DNA sequence: CCCGGAAGGT
DNA sequence: ACCTTCCGGG
């Protein structure tokens, strides 16, 4: 298969780097796409379709026009826009779904937003049913504390599901969890679950095509773009992420959203803590690699535990009971289906005001898989394919070597292959400063998550040897361990900074206690990481991109989806661009935002929020 | 259509 | 960095 090299695994930096501070940067195309995807108004123009993260541009000219409007480039057209999209291939943000016209797919596999868990990819509307992640308190417990290391996510999950949920009484919810947690099922289940969107309730415009969708749902992997006989999936759903079902679960979207929206940021340590907690949990829950923490190296995250206090009521989400179907809830590990969603379908709904989103992602290119031409001279291309290599070690975070000519390597077929992770940056950051500037935190990033699927040892598929993978992984940068260590050790005072939570958290906090039995529990951290990583890799490898055809193995992808829309009204062409709205987008120094978030939201919710945040509504050229 | 190189802009 | 423009090739 692919070379080991590709192990990659990790998430690309770009995914992670928040960058842009609130006001600053310009909107990026992928953000914009995501934004459009999340709004129902644009369903006829661009919509999720098929696979997770896959979307189709139904009206290329319109999309181009919108983009051009946003960027004030009237000359924009699909040809140009598509060129820009192609650049994303290299960055791995997107890839093309071969065989389908105007169809692309976000490469969010396993990506989760980490830094700011607020993404909202969900549907737009108001409440996306799925949006909320359950994460009841129980989850929380599970998540982090399970084992001493935080790493043992897996077990946690299991536990949660099986054991103890407090929630059980809730009825269906429990089930859902289980599935979620179930290691094996997890992926499959995940996928299948949401298939049926409740069919958009009130599709304002939407054509009801969705019905057929189901057949596919079952299959974990929709697999290729072609859904097979049937064809497409529900149009509105966003494949990208699955949200949790949650209707029953009580998760509350918590106010967090609001905060962001409101634009108030707070700097309090408390808030920070919460935020961090949330983050942590997310990480744990989703099995993020430790790197996820890198962003805040010095911070220690408090343990997630406090469940719910707030959660309870803040947003009434959704959930019309009725439609929610059983399937729907299932899992969520990573994906949420989003879109469609409005519970009530408020097409006309009152437009909420638009908010701006302060944050944006910044991307960075991961691996250079590409080549660039050497020089003008033309050494005619040597195509060396060598490949292997990649950077070596250390740290240098940046490649200082200026001169090295790059070889053009063809990316091995695709995406998957390379991902090298650049650890470097991490290290940089970690080590770099202890005190991270506060704003550092701003921004959210994406991180890869592992899905829990299999228990550590079992490699069902037999895809790859774990060890090998591990090695690769580790080899890359050695950071992980280090990181871990660092984190752990650093516990610091709250004052200026928060302390990072050690990976290991104590169980007691959560209250979970010993309940967990998992087998893994006591594995050393390192091992765990390794395992986890291995798994990840394995998954990734498998999954990859073959979207077209190859993928048989299930994986999970997540994608982003859209989230709540903020203004339904007609923004469509006209108004939107022109109106000045608050114009706040530029908030300057924003410190950080701290959402009170309940900590445990799942990815989906995270994504949702983030998206929301992204709201790129800028206008005004 | 789709792919990417190249040059240029911000 | 991230496109935007242009363009030859498949």
Coordinates of C-alpha atoms (C1' of nucleotides) in Angstrom, one line a residue:
Chain A
X1 CA 0.0 0.0 0.0
X2 CA 1.1 3.1 0.4
X3 CA 4.2 3.8 1.8
X4 CA 4.6 4.0 5.2
X5 CA 5.5 7.3 4.8
X6 CA 2.2 8.3 4.5
X7 CA 1.4 7.7 7.8
X8 CA 0.8 10.8 8.4
X9 CA -1.8 11.0 10.3
X10 CA -1.8 13.9 11.8
X11 CA -3.6 16.6 11.0
X12 CA -2.3 19.0 8.8
X13 CA -1.2 22.1 10.2
X14 CA -3.4 24.1 8.3
X15 CA -6.1 22.5 10.0
X16 CA -4.9 23.7 13.1
X17 CA -3.8 27.0 12.7
X18 CA -6.1 29.4 13.6
X19 CA -4.5 32.3 12.6
X20 CA -6.4 34.9 11.7
X21 CA -7.6 36.8 14.2
X22 CA -10.8 37.9 14.2
X23 CA -10.9 40.6 12.1
X24 CA -8.1 40.1 10.1
X25 CA -8.0 37.8 7.5
X26 CA -9.8 37.5 4.5
X27 CA -12.1 34.9 4.0
X28 CA -10.8 31.8 2.5
X29 CA -12.5 29.9 -0.2
X30 CA -13.1 26.8 1.8
X31 CA -14.7 28.8 4.5
X32 CA -16.8 30.3 2.1
X33 CA -17.9 27.1 0.6
X34 CA -18.6 25.8 4.0
X35 CA -20.7 28.7 4.7
X36 CA -22.7 28.3 1.6
X37 CA -23.2 24.8 2.4
X38 CA -24.6 25.5 5.6
X39 CA -27.2 27.8 4.5
X40 CA -30.3 26.5 3.0
X41 CA -30.7 29.4 0.9
X42 CA -28.0 28.2 -1.2
X43 CA -29.0 24.7 -1.6
X44 CA -29.8 25.1 -5.1
X45 CA -26.4 26.4 -5.7
X46 CA -24.3 24.1 -3.7
X47 CA -25.1 21.3 -1.4
X48 CA -23.8 18.4 0.5
X49 CA -24.2 15.3 -1.3
X50 CA -23.2 11.8 -1.1
X51 CA -20.4 11.0 1.0
X52 CA -19.4 12.8 4.0
X53 CA -18.0 16.0 3.2
X54 CA -18.8 15.7 -0.3
X55 CA -20.6 18.5 -1.9
X56 CA -21.7 19.3 -5.3
X57 CA -21.8 22.7 -6.9
X58 CA -25.0 22.8 -8.6
X59 CA -24.6 26.1 -10.1
X60 CA -21.0 26.8 -10.7
X61 CA -21.6 30.1 -12.1
X62 CA -23.5 31.2 -9.2
X63 CA -21.0 30.0 -6.8
X64 CA -18.4 31.8 -8.6
X65 CA -20.4 34.8 -8.7
X66 CA -21.0 34.7 -5.0
X67 CA -17.4 34.1 -4.4
X68 CA -16.4 36.9 -6.6
X69 CA -18.7 39.1 -4.8
X70 CA -17.2 38.2 -1.6
X71 CA -13.8 38.8 -2.7
X72 CA -14.7 41.7 -4.9
X73 CA -13.5 40.1 -7.9
X74 CA -16.2 40.5 -10.4
X75 CA -14.3 38.7 -12.9
X76 CA -14.5 35.5 -11.0
X77 CA -15.8 32.5 -12.8
X78 CA -15.9 28.9 -12.2
X79 CA -12.8 28.2 -14.0
X80 CA -10.9 30.4 -11.6
X81 CA -12.7 29.3 -8.6
X82 CA -12.0 25.8 -9.5
X83 CA -8.4 26.6 -9.8
X84 CA -8.4 27.8 -6.3
X85 CA -10.1 24.7 -5.3
X86 CA -7.5 22.7 -6.9
X87 CA -4.9 24.3 -4.8
X88 CA -6.7 22.8 -1.9
X89 CA -5.9 19.4 -3.1
X90 CA -2.4 19.9 -2.2
X91 CA -3.4 21.1 1.1
X92 CA -5.6 18.3 1.5
X93 CA -8.4 20.4 2.4
X94 CA -10.4 19.2 -0.5
X95 CA -10.2 16.7 -3.2
X96 CA -12.2 16.0 -6.2
X97 CA -14.7 13.3 -6.4
X98 CA -13.8 11.8 -9.6
X99 CA -16.4 11.1 -12.0
X100 CA -18.8 13.5 -10.7
X101 CA -19.0 16.9 -12.1
X102 CA -18.6 19.8 -9.9
X103 CA -18.3 17.5 -7.0
X104 CA -15.6 17.9 -4.4
X105 CA -15.1 16.6 -1.0
X106 CA -13.7 18.1 2.1
X107 CA -11.0 16.1 3.4
X108 CA -12.1 16.4 6.9
X109 CA -11.6 12.9 7.7
X110 CA -11.2 12.6 11.1
X111 CA -10.7 16.2 11.4
X112 CA -12.1 17.8 14.2
X113 CA -12.0 21.2 15.2
X114 CA -10.0 21.6 18.1
X115 CA -9.1 24.8 19.1
X116 CA -12.3 26.2 19.0
X117 CA -14.8 23.9 19.3
X118 CA -17.3 25.9 18.1
X119 CA -17.9 25.0 14.8
X120 CA -21.1 24.6 13.6
X121 CA -21.5 22.7 10.7
X122 CA -24.8 21.8 11.3
X123 CA -27.6 22.7 9.7
X124 CA -28.6 25.8 9.5
X125 CA -31.4 26.4 10.8
X126 CA -32.3 26.7 13.8
X127 CA -31.9 24.0 15.6
X128 CA -30.4 21.5 14.0
X129 CA -31.6 18.6 15.3
X130 CA -28.6 16.9 15.4
X131 CA -26.6 19.4 16.6
X132 CA -26.2 18.8 19.9
X133 CA -24.0 16.4 21.2
X134 CA -25.1 14.6 23.9
X135 CA -22.5 14.6 26.1
X136 CA -24.3 14.4 29.1
X137 CA -22.4 14.5 32.0
X138 CA -21.8 11.0 31.8
X139 CA -19.8 11.4 28.9
X140 CA -17.7 13.7 30.4
X141 CA -16.7 11.5 32.8
X142 CA -16.0 9.0 30.5
X143 CA -14.0 10.9 28.5
X144 CA -11.4 12.1 30.2
X145 CA -10.9 10.6 33.2
X146 CA -11.1 7.2 32.6
X147 CA -7.9 6.1 32.8
X148 CA -5.3 7.8 34.2
X149 CA -4.0 8.8 31.0
X150 CA -6.3 10.6 29.1
X151 CA -5.4 8.6 26.4
X152 CA -7.4 5.9 26.9
X153 CA -10.2 7.1 25.2
X154 CA -11.3 4.1 23.9
X155 CA -12.1 2.6 27.0
X156 CA -13.8 5.5 28.0
X157 CA -16.1 5.4 25.4
X158 CA -17.0 2.1 26.0
X159 CA -17.6 2.7 29.3
X160 CA -19.7 5.4 28.7
X161 CA -21.8 3.5 26.6
X162 CA -22.0 0.5 28.5
X163 CA -21.6 1.3 31.7
X164 CA -22.5 3.8 33.1
X165 CA -24.4 6.0 31.8
X166 CA -26.3 7.9 33.8
X167 CA -28.4 8.6 31.1
X168 CA -29.7 5.5 30.5
X169 CA -33.0 6.3 31.7
X170 CA -33.4 8.5 29.0
X171 CA -34.5 6.0 26.8
X172 CA -33.2 5.9 23.5
X173 CA -30.3 7.9 24.2
X174 CA -28.5 5.3 25.8
X175 CA -28.6 3.2 22.9
X176 CA -27.3 5.7 20.9
X177 CA -24.4 6.0 22.9
X178 CA -23.6 2.6 22.9
X179 CA -23.4 2.5 19.4
X180 CA -21.3 5.3 19.5
X181 CA -19.0 3.9 21.7
X182 CA -18.9 0.6 20.5
X183 CA -15.7 0.1 19.2
X184 CA -16.4 -1.8 16.3
X185 CA -19.5 -0.6 15.4
X186 CA -18.6 2.7 15.8
X187 CA -17.7 3.4 12.5
X188 CA -20.2 1.6 10.8
X189 CA -22.8 2.6 12.9
X190 CA -21.9 6.0 12.6
X191 CA -22.3 6.1 9.2
X192 CA -25.4 4.5 8.9
X193 CA -27.0 6.3 11.3
X194 CA -27.9 9.3 10.1
X195 CA -28.9 8.7 7.0
X196 CA -32.2 9.7 6.9
X197 CA -32.5 12.9 7.6
X198 CA -35.7 13.6 8.8
X199 CA -36.0 14.8 5.6
X200 CA -36.0 18.2 5.8
X201 CA -38.8 19.2 7.5
X202 CA -39.6 22.2 6.0
X203 CA -37.8 22.6 3.1
X204 CA -38.3 25.9 2.1
X205 CA -37.0 25.5 -1.2
X206 CA -35.7 22.3 -1.0
X207 CA -37.0 19.8 -3.2
X208 CA -37.9 16.9 -1.5
X209 CA -35.7 14.6 -3.0
X210 CA -34.4 13.1 -0.3
X211 CA -36.3 10.2 0.1
X212 CA -34.3 7.7 -1.4
X213 CA -31.6 8.1 0.5
X214 CA -31.7 5.4 2.6
X215 CA -30.3 2.6 1.0
X216 CA -27.2 3.9 1.4
X217 CA -27.3 4.8 4.8
X218 CA -26.7 1.5 5.7
X219 CA -23.6 1.1 4.2
X220 CA -21.0 2.6 6.1
X221 CA -19.4 3.9 3.4
X222 CA -21.2 5.3 0.9
X223 CA -18.5 4.8 -0.9
X224 CA -18.0 6.2 -3.9
X225 CA -19.7 8.9 -5.1
X226 CA -22.0 6.9 -6.7
X227 CA -24.2 5.7 -4.3
X228 CA -24.9 2.9 -6.2
X229 CA -28.0 2.3 -7.7
X230 CA -29.8 4.9 -6.1
X231 CA -28.0 7.6 -6.5
X232 CA -27.9 10.4 -4.3
X233 CA -28.4 10.9 -0.9
X234 CA -30.5 13.3 0.6
X235 CA -29.6 16.5 -0.6
X236 CA -29.8 18.3 2.3
X237 CA -28.0 16.4 4.6
X238 CA -24.8 17.3 5.3
X239 CA -22.7 14.5 5.1
X240 CA -20.1 16.1 6.6
X241 CA -20.6 15.6 10.0
X242 CA -22.8 13.7 11.8
X243 CA -24.3 15.2 14.7
X244 CA -25.4 13.5 17.4
X245 CA -28.7 12.8 17.7
X246 CA -29.2 13.7 20.6
X247 CA -32.4 14.7 20.9
X248 CA -32.8 13.0 23.9
X249 CA -29.6 13.4 25.2
X250 CA -29.6 16.3 26.8
X251 CA -27.1 18.2 25.5
X252 CA -27.4 21.6 25.4
X253 CA -26.0 23.7 23.1
X254 CA -25.3 25.7 25.7
X255 CA -24.9 29.2 25.6
X256 CA -21.8 28.9 24.2
X257 CA -22.9 29.9 21.0
X258 CA -24.3 32.9 22.1
X259 CA -21.3 34.1 23.4
X260 CA -19.5 34.0 20.4
X261 CA -22.2 35.4 18.6
X262 CA -22.6 38.1 20.9
X263 CA -19.1 38.8 20.5
X264 CA -18.2 39.0 23.8
X265 CA -15.1 37.6 24.8
X266 CA -13.9 37.0 28.0
X267 CA -10.7 36.6 29.4
X268 CA -11.4 35.2 32.7
X269 CA -9.5 32.4 33.8
X270 CA -12.6 30.7 34.5
X271 CA -13.8 31.0 31.2
X272 CA -10.6 29.9 29.9
X273 CA -10.8 26.9 31.9
X274 CA -14.0 26.0 30.7
X275 CA -12.9 26.5 27.3
X276 CA -10.0 24.4 27.8
X277 CA -12.0 21.8 29.4
X278 CA -14.2 21.7 26.5
X279 CA -11.4 21.4 24.4
X280 CA -9.9 18.7 26.3
X281 CA -12.9 16.8 26.3
X282 CA -13.3 17.1 22.8
X283 CA -10.0 15.8 22.3
X284 CA -10.4 13.0 24.5
X285 CA -13.7 12.1 23.3
X286 CA -12.7 12.1 19.9
X287 CA -9.5 10.6 20.3
X288 CA -7.5 13.4 19.1
X289 CA -4.0 13.0 19.1
X290 CA -2.1 14.6 21.7
X291 CA -1.2 17.1 19.4
X292 CA -4.3 18.6 19.7
X293 CA -3.2 20.1 22.7
X294 CA -0.3 21.6 21.3
X295 CA -1.9 24.7 20.9
X296 CA -1.9 25.4 24.4
X297 CA 1.1 24.0 25.6
X298 CA 1.3 25.6 28.7
X299 CA -2.1 25.3 29.6
X300 CA -3.5 22.8 31.7
X301 CA -6.8 22.0 31.2
X302 CA -9.0 21.5 34.0
X303 CA -10.7 18.4 34.0
X304 CA -13.8 18.2 32.5
X305 CA -16.1 17.5 34.7
X306 CA -18.5 19.7 35.6
X307 CA -21.1 18.8 33.7
X308 CA -23.6 20.4 33.3
X309 CA -24.4 23.0 35.1
X310 CA -25.1 25.2 32.6
X311 CA -25.9 23.1 30.0
X312 CA -29.2 22.8 30.7
X313 CA -30.8 25.2 29.3
X314 CA -29.5 27.3 27.0
X315 CA -30.6 26.6 23.7
X316 CA -33.4 24.9 23.1
X317 CA -32.5 23.1 20.5
X318 CA -34.3 21.3 18.7
X319 CA -35.6 18.5 18.8
X320 CA -38.7 17.9 17.8
X321 CA -39.2 14.7 18.9
X322 CA -41.0 13.5 16.3
X323 CA -38.9 13.3 13.6
X324 CA -36.0 12.4 15.1
X325 CA -35.6 9.0 14.3
X326 CA -33.9 6.5 15.7
X327 CA -31.3 6.3 13.5
X328 CA -30.6 9.5 13.9
X329 CA -29.2 9.5 16.9
X330 CA -26.7 7.3 16.7
X331 CA -23.6 8.2 16.8
X332 CA -21.8 10.7 16.2
X333 CA -18.7 10.3 16.6
X334 CA -17.8 12.2 14.1
X335 CA -20.0 13.2 11.8
X336 CA -22.9 15.0 11.7
X337 CA -25.3 15.2 9.3
X338 CA -26.4 18.3 9.2
X339 CA -27.9 20.4 7.2
X340 CA -31.2 20.0 6.6
X341 CA -32.3 20.6 9.3
X342 CA -34.4 22.8 10.7
X343 CA -36.6 21.3 12.9
X344 CA -39.3 23.3 12.1
X345 CA -38.1 24.5 9.0
X346 CA -38.3 27.9 9.2
X347 CA -37.8 29.1 6.0
X348 CA -39.0 32.3 6.7
X349 CA -37.8 32.5 10.0
X350 CA -36.9 35.5 11.5
X351 CA -33.7 36.3 10.4
X352 CA -31.4 36.5 13.0
X353 CA -29.0 39.0 12.7
X354 CA -26.0 38.2 11.1
X355 CA -23.2 37.9 13.1
X356 CA -19.9 38.0 12.0
X357 CA -17.6 35.6 12.6
X358 CA -14.6 36.6 14.0
X359 CA -12.5 33.7 13.5
X360 CA -11.2 32.1 10.6
X361 CA -9.0 29.3 9.9
X362 CA -5.8 29.6 8.3
X363 CA -4.4 27.0 6.4
X364 CA -1.1 25.8 5.9
X365 CA 0.1 23.4 3.6
X366 CA 1.1 20.2 4.9
X367 CA 3.3 18.3 3.0
X368 CA 4.7 19.4 0.1
X369 CA 3.9 16.8 -1.9
X370 CA 3.9 18.8 -4.7
X371 CA 6.7 19.7 -6.6
X372 CA 7.6 22.8 -7.8
X373 CA 9.6 23.3 -10.6
X374 CA 13.0 23.8 -9.8
X375 CA 14.0 26.4 -11.7
X376 CA 13.9 28.1 -14.6
X377 CA 16.6 26.3 -15.9
X378 CA 14.8 23.6 -16.4
X379 CA 16.4 20.8 -15.5
X380 CA 14.0 19.1 -17.1
X381 CA 12.3 17.6 -14.6
X382 CA 13.9 15.0 -12.9
X383 CA 11.4 13.1 -11.7
X384 CA 12.7 11.4 -9.0
X385 CA 10.3 9.8 -7.2
X386 CA 12.0 9.0 -4.3
X387 CA 10.1 9.8 -1.9
X388 CA 10.9 8.8 1.1
X389 CA 12.1 11.1 2.9
X390 CA 10.9 13.8 4.4
X391 CA 12.2 15.7 6.9
X392 CA 14.2 14.5 9.4
X393 CA 14.1 15.1 12.5
X394 CA 14.4 17.6 14.4
X395 CA 13.0 20.3 15.0
X396 CA 13.5 22.7 13.1
X397 CA 10.4 23.7 12.6
X398 CA 10.8 25.6 9.7
X399 CA 12.8 24.3 7.1
X400 CA 15.6 26.4 7.2
X401 CA 17.3 25.0 4.4
X402 CA 16.6 27.3 1.9
X403 CA 18.3 25.9 -0.8
X404 CA 17.1 22.6 -1.0
X405 CA 15.6 22.1 -4.2
X406 CA 12.5 20.4 -4.1
X407 CA 11.9 17.5 -6.0
X408 CA 8.7 17.0 -7.5
X409 CA 7.3 14.1 -6.2
X410 CA 4.1 13.0 -7.4
X411 CA 1.9 12.6 -4.8
X412 CA 1.2 9.3 -4.7
X413 CA -1.8 9.1 -6.0
X414 CA -3.3 10.9 -3.7
X415 CA -4.0 12.2 -0.8
X416 CA -3.5 9.7 1.4
X417 CA -0.3 9.2 0.9
X418 CA 1.4 11.7 2.4
X419 CA 0.7 13.3 5.3
X420 CA 3.5 13.8 7.0
X421 CA 2.9 15.5 9.7
X422 CA 4.8 18.2 10.6
X423 CA 5.6 17.9 13.9
X424 CA 7.8 20.5 14.0
X425 CA 5.5 23.1 14.5
X426 CA 4.3 21.5 17.3
X427 CA 7.4 21.4 19.0
X428 CA 7.9 24.8 18.3
X429 CA 5.0 25.8 19.9
X430 CA 5.3 23.7 22.7
X431 CA 8.5 24.6 23.7
X432 CA 8.4 27.9 22.6
X433 CA 6.7 29.7 25.0
X434 CA 5.4 28.8 28.0
X435 CA 3.2 31.5 28.2
X436 CA 1.3 31.6 25.3
X437 CA -0.2 34.7 24.6
X438 CA -3.6 34.6 25.2
X439 CA -4.8 35.3 21.9
X440 CA -3.1 32.4 20.9
X441 CA -5.9 30.6 21.8
X442 CA -8.1 32.2 19.6
X443 CA -9.0 30.6 16.6
X444 CA -9.8 27.2 16.2
X445 CA -8.3 24.5 14.3
X446 CA -9.0 21.2 13.2
X447 CA -7.5 18.2 14.4
X448 CA -7.7 14.7 13.4
X449 CA -9.4 12.5 15.5
X450 CA -9.2 9.0 15.8
X451 CA -12.1 7.1 16.0
X452 CA -12.3 4.6 18.5
X453 CA -13.2 1.9 16.6
X454 CA -11.2 -0.9 17.4
X455 CA -9.8 -1.7 20.5
X456 CA -6.4 -1.5 20.5
X457 CA -5.3 -4.7 19.6
X458 CA -7.5 -5.9 17.3
X459 CA -7.0 -5.0 13.9
X460 CA -9.7 -6.4 12.3
X461 CA -9.1 -5.5 9.0
X462 CA -5.7 -6.3 9.2
X463 CA -4.7 -3.6 7.4
X464 CA -1.5 -2.7 8.6
X465 CA 0.7 -3.6 11.2
X466 CA 0.4 -1.5 14.0
X467 CA 3.8 -1.4 15.0
X468 CA 5.0 -0.2 11.8
X469 CA 2.7 2.5 11.8
X470 CA 3.6 3.5 15.0
X471 CA 7.0 3.7 14.2
X472 CA 6.4 5.9 11.5
X473 CA 4.4 8.0 13.3
X474 CA 6.6 8.5 16.0
X475 CA 9.5 8.8 14.1
X476 CA 8.4 11.7 12.6
X477 CA 8.9 13.9 15.1
X478 CA 9.2 12.8 18.3
X479 CA 7.1 15.1 19.7
X480 CA 4.4 13.3 21.1
X481 CA 5.9 11.8 24.0
X482 CA 7.5 14.9 24.7
X483 CA 4.5 16.7 24.5
X484 CA 2.9 14.5 26.8
X485 CA 5.4 14.9 29.2
X486 CA 5.3 18.4 29.0
X487 CA 1.9 18.7 29.5
X488 CA 1.7 16.6 32.3
X489 CA 4.3 18.1 34.1
X490 CA 3.3 21.5 33.6
X491 CA 0.8 22.2 35.8
X492 CA 0.8 25.5 36.6
X493 CA -0.9 28.1 38.2
X494 CA -3.8 29.5 36.8
X495 CA -2.9 32.8 36.8
X496 CA -1.9 34.0 33.6
X497 CA -2.2 31.0 32.0
X498 CA -4.0 28.0 32.4
X499 CA -2.4 25.0 32.9
X500 CA -2.5 22.2 30.7
X501 CA -4.3 19.4 31.6
X502 CA -2.2 16.5 31.8
X503 CA -3.2 13.9 29.6
X504 CA -3.7 12.0 32.5
X505 CA -6.4 13.1 34.5
X506 CA -7.5 11.7 37.5
X507 CA -10.4 9.7 37.7
X508 CA -11.8 10.9 40.6
X509 CA -12.6 14.0 39.2
X510 CA -14.9 12.9 37.0
X511 CA -16.4 10.7 39.2
X512 CA -16.2 7.9 37.0
X513 CA -14.0 6.2 39.0
X514 CA -13.0 2.9 38.6
X515 CA -15.8 1.9 36.9
X516 CA -14.1 1.4 34.0
X517 CA -12.9 -1.6 33.4
X518 CA -11.5 -1.4 30.3
X519 CA -8.8 -3.4 29.5
X520 CA -6.7 -0.8 28.4
X521 CA -6.6 1.2 31.3
X522 CA -3.4 0.6 32.5
X523 CA -1.3 0.8 29.6
X524 CA 1.4 3.2 29.7
X525 CA 0.9 6.4 28.1
X526 CA 3.3 5.9 25.5
X527 CA 1.9 2.8 24.5
X528 CA -1.4 4.1 24.4
X529 CA -0.5 6.8 22.2
X530 CA 1.1 4.5 20.0
X531 CA -1.7 2.4 19.8
X532 CA -4.0 5.1 19.2
X533 CA -1.9 6.5 16.6
X534 CA -1.5 3.3 15.0
X535 CA -5.1 2.9 14.8
X536 CA -5.5 6.2 13.4
X537 CA -3.1 5.6 10.8
X538 CA -4.5 2.4 10.0
X539 CA -7.7 4.0 9.5
X540 CA -6.5 6.6 7.6
X541 CA -4.7 4.5 5.4
X542 CA -7.6 2.6 4.7
X543 CA -9.8 5.3 4.2
X544 CA -8.1 7.7 2.4
X545 CA -9.3 9.1 -0.3
X546 CA -9.9 6.6 -2.5
X547 CA -13.0 7.8 -2.5
X548 CA -13.8 6.9 -5.7
X549 CA -13.5 3.5 -5.6
X550 CA -11.3 2.1 -3.4
X551 CA -12.6 2.6 -0.2
X552 CA -14.1 -0.3 1.0
X553 CA -13.2 0.0 4.4
X554 CA -15.0 2.2 6.4
X555 CA -13.7 5.1 7.9
X556 CA -15.1 7.9 9.1
X557 CA -14.9 11.1 7.7
X558 CA -16.1 14.0 8.9
X559 CA -16.7 16.9 7.3
X560 CA -17.8 20.0 8.0
X561 CA -21.1 21.1 7.5
X562 CA -23.0 23.8 7.9
X563 CA -24.5 25.2 10.7
X564 CA -27.0 27.3 11.8
X565 CA -27.9 29.9 9.7
X566 CA -28.0 33.1 10.9
X567 CA -30.0 34.9 8.6
X568 CA -32.4 33.4 6.7
X569 CA -33.7 36.2 5.2
X570 CA -32.9 37.1 2.1
X571 CA -29.6 37.6 1.9
X572 CA -29.2 36.0 -1.3
X573 CA -27.8 38.2 -3.6
X574 CA -28.6 41.4 -2.9
X575 CA -28.7 42.5 0.3
X576 CA -26.2 40.6 1.8
X577 CA -23.3 41.8 0.2
X578 CA -24.1 45.3 0.5
X579 CA -25.3 45.7 3.8
X580 CA -23.0 46.7 6.3
X581 CA -24.1 44.8 9.0
X582 CA -22.3 45.3 12.0
X583 CA -19.2 45.2 10.5
X584 CA -17.6 44.0 13.3
X585 CA -15.8 41.5 11.8
X586 CA -12.8 43.1 12.6
X587 CA -12.5 42.8 16.0
X588 CA -9.2 43.7 16.8
X589 CA -7.6 42.3 19.7
X590 CA -9.9 39.9 20.6
X591 CA -8.7 38.2 23.5
X592 CA -10.3 35.0 23.5
X593 CA -13.5 33.8 23.4
X594 CA -14.5 31.6 25.9
X595 CA -17.5 29.9 25.6
X596 CA -18.9 28.6 28.5
X597 CA -19.3 25.7 26.7
X598 CA -20.1 22.7 28.3
X599 CA -17.4 20.8 27.8
X600 CA -18.2 18.0 26.2
X601 CA -19.6 18.6 23.0
X602 CA -18.7 16.3 20.3
X603 CA -17.2 17.0 17.3
X604 CA -20.1 17.7 15.6
X605 CA -21.1 20.3 17.7
X606 CA -17.8 21.6 17.6
X607 CA -17.8 21.8 14.0
X608 CA -21.0 23.4 14.0
X609 CA -20.0 26.0 16.0
X610 CA -16.9 26.7 14.3
X611 CA -18.7 27.0 11.3
X612 CA -21.0 29.3 12.8
X613 CA -18.2 31.3 13.8
X614 CA -17.0 31.4 10.5
X615 CA -19.8 33.0 9.4
X616 CA -18.3 34.6 6.8
X617 CA -20.6 37.0 6.0
X618 CA -18.6 39.8 5.2
X619 CA -19.8 41.9 2.7
X620 CA -19.2 45.0 1.7
X621 CA -16.6 45.2 -0.6
Chain B
dC1 C1' -14.5 19.4 -17.4
dC2 C1' -10.5 18.9 -15.0
dC3 C1' -5.6 19.3 -14.2
dG4 C1' -1.7 21.9 -12.8
dG5 C1' 2.3 25.2 -14.1
dA6 C1' 3.5 30.0 -14.1
dA7 C1' 3.2 34.7 -13.0
dG8 C1' 1.3 38.2 -10.5
dG9 C1' -1.4 40.6 -6.6
dT10 C1' -2.4 41.6 -1.9
Chain C
dA1 C1' -0.1 32.4 2.1
dC2 C1' -3.8 32.4 -0.7
dC3 C1' -5.6 33.2 -4.2
dT4 C1' -6.5 35.3 -9.3
dT5 C1' -5.5 35.1 -14.0
dC6 C1' -4.0 32.8 -18.0
dC7 C1' -3.1 28.9 -20.3
dG8 C1' -1.7 24.4 -22.5
dG9 C1' -2.8 19.7 -22.1
dG10 C1' -5.8 15.5 -21.2

